[in-house]
Amino acid sequence: MSYCYCILLRKASRRVTSLYDEALAPVGVNLAQFSLLRNIQRAEPISLTDLGQRTELDRSTVSRNVKVLEKMELVAMANGQDQRESAVELSDKGRQVLRDGAPLWDGVQTAIEAKLGDEASAQLTALLQAL
Amino acid sequence: MSYCYCILLRKASRRVTSLYDEALAPVGVNLAQFSLLRNIQRAEPISLTDLGQRTELDRSTVSRNVKVLEKMELVAMANGQDQRESAVELSDKGRQVLRDGAPLWDGVQTAIEAKLGDEASAQLTALLQAL
DNA sequence: ACATATTGCGTGTATATACACGTAACTTCT
DNA sequence: AGAAGTTACGTGTATATACACGCAATATGT
């Protein structure tokens, strides 16, 4: 009787998310928001649809998550190529959060690697990508 | 520059959850609900607090998820030891879902093992438990 | 040009999840 | 017995997430 891979994944996901959330709390965002900001930064200005593909999230999910970031004034919506397309851009405040959050994010990242060891960390990365 | 373990986990979690959800669709529950039913089965009648500890979920989350199962008539609430405690039990319909869902769940489980290989599957299990 | 198809987005609806807070019930201490 | 603390639970609020649907804008085919 093997453990359910899905449940193991979901539990680990919740636990680890909690670690990153706590670490990032000082800059006022959670892991999901920090990651979304990073994805925006890598391709700004970016449409919501493109952002959804990059993050592997449903477009409507991205739409709502971006709206929260907008309310926090970390990003701003601009006009895209089309009238229908809207382009997300970081605000100065958003860039600051990314700068301030980077070492916090790195701390958790390093802590996980220290806990698992280098080899196991690499294995984990490979396995998660293979799923 | 390493990948964010949390994001890798969350993405894998969403992808894999989706696999199980699709497989379980014929019996009318998703993976989270199926898993919750299984946890109830293992310890019924069980209080919401105990169920929360078993599933590593917040009590309020369990409370709400159980409420959905109750509306689907897969579980029923009975009186616990106390007046404050409520005990969750499976209904016949709930047991049937567990029976019918088992082979569907097993199919995904086997498919994942086939994809990763036995050794990698065992590694994955160990790594996820270590996190 | 006009009808049709596609694209990009928002909203409605639903589950999953957590934290904070309040309430009722039980326990413990004096 | 009565006060104080603990336990079990529900609800309010908020984010995360997906699917279905509809609308507006653009592209395409005749």
XYZ file of C-alpha atoms in Angstrom, chain B residues 32-108:
77
model
C -9.226 16.292 -1.936
C -12.689 14.936 -1.216
C -11.671 11.352 -1.896
C -8.726 11.695 0.423
C -10.863 13.242 3.101
C -13.331 10.367 2.805
C -10.480 7.912 3.203
C -9.230 9.690 6.281
C -12.697 9.588 7.754
C -13.002 5.901 6.958
C -9.780 5.100 8.775
C -11.014 6.553 12.044
C -14.748 6.998 11.968
C -16.485 8.245 13.930
C -13.969 11.050 14.126
C -14.094 14.611 15.393
C -13.282 17.519 13.113
C -10.266 18.432 15.197
C -8.815 14.930 14.922
C -9.547 14.901 11.230
C -7.678 18.152 10.896
C -4.627 16.720 12.583
C -4.673 13.626 10.442
C -4.947 15.572 7.224
C -2.644 18.398 8.328
C -5.402 20.846 7.522
C -6.761 23.685 9.579
C -9.834 22.721 11.532
C -11.900 25.360 9.821
C -10.837 23.996 6.443
C -11.885 20.517 7.460
C -15.132 21.883 8.772
C -15.970 23.451 5.444
C -14.797 20.527 3.348
C -16.821 18.119 5.431
C -19.825 20.343 4.973
C -19.537 19.849 1.219
C -19.358 16.078 1.654
C -22.370 16.287 3.911
C -24.338 18.157 1.290
C -23.341 15.445 -1.188
C -24.677 12.943 1.355
C -21.379 11.076 1.495
C -20.923 11.634 5.214
C -23.161 12.365 8.168
C -22.605 14.180 11.418
C -23.352 12.383 14.659
C -22.920 13.298 18.287
C -19.476 12.934 19.748
C -18.413 12.287 23.318
C -19.340 15.823 24.272
C -22.079 18.151 23.348
C -19.498 20.324 21.633
C -17.849 17.523 19.688
C -19.389 16.296 16.457
C -18.399 12.973 14.974
C -18.159 12.466 11.243
C -19.215 9.155 9.777
C -19.400 7.793 6.251
C -22.779 7.161 4.710
C -23.442 4.097 2.589
C -23.135 6.338 -0.419
C -19.782 7.532 0.886
C -18.560 3.984 1.280
C -19.674 3.225 -2.239
C -17.688 6.176 -3.559
C -14.619 4.850 -1.773
C -15.124 1.397 -3.267
C -15.770 2.657 -6.779
C -13.031 5.255 -6.605
C -10.322 2.926 -5.346
C -9.429 1.403 -8.725
C -9.547 4.836 -10.355
C -7.198 6.213 -7.728
C -4.988 3.165 -8.168
C -4.789 3.741 -11.884
C -3.254 7.176 -11.465
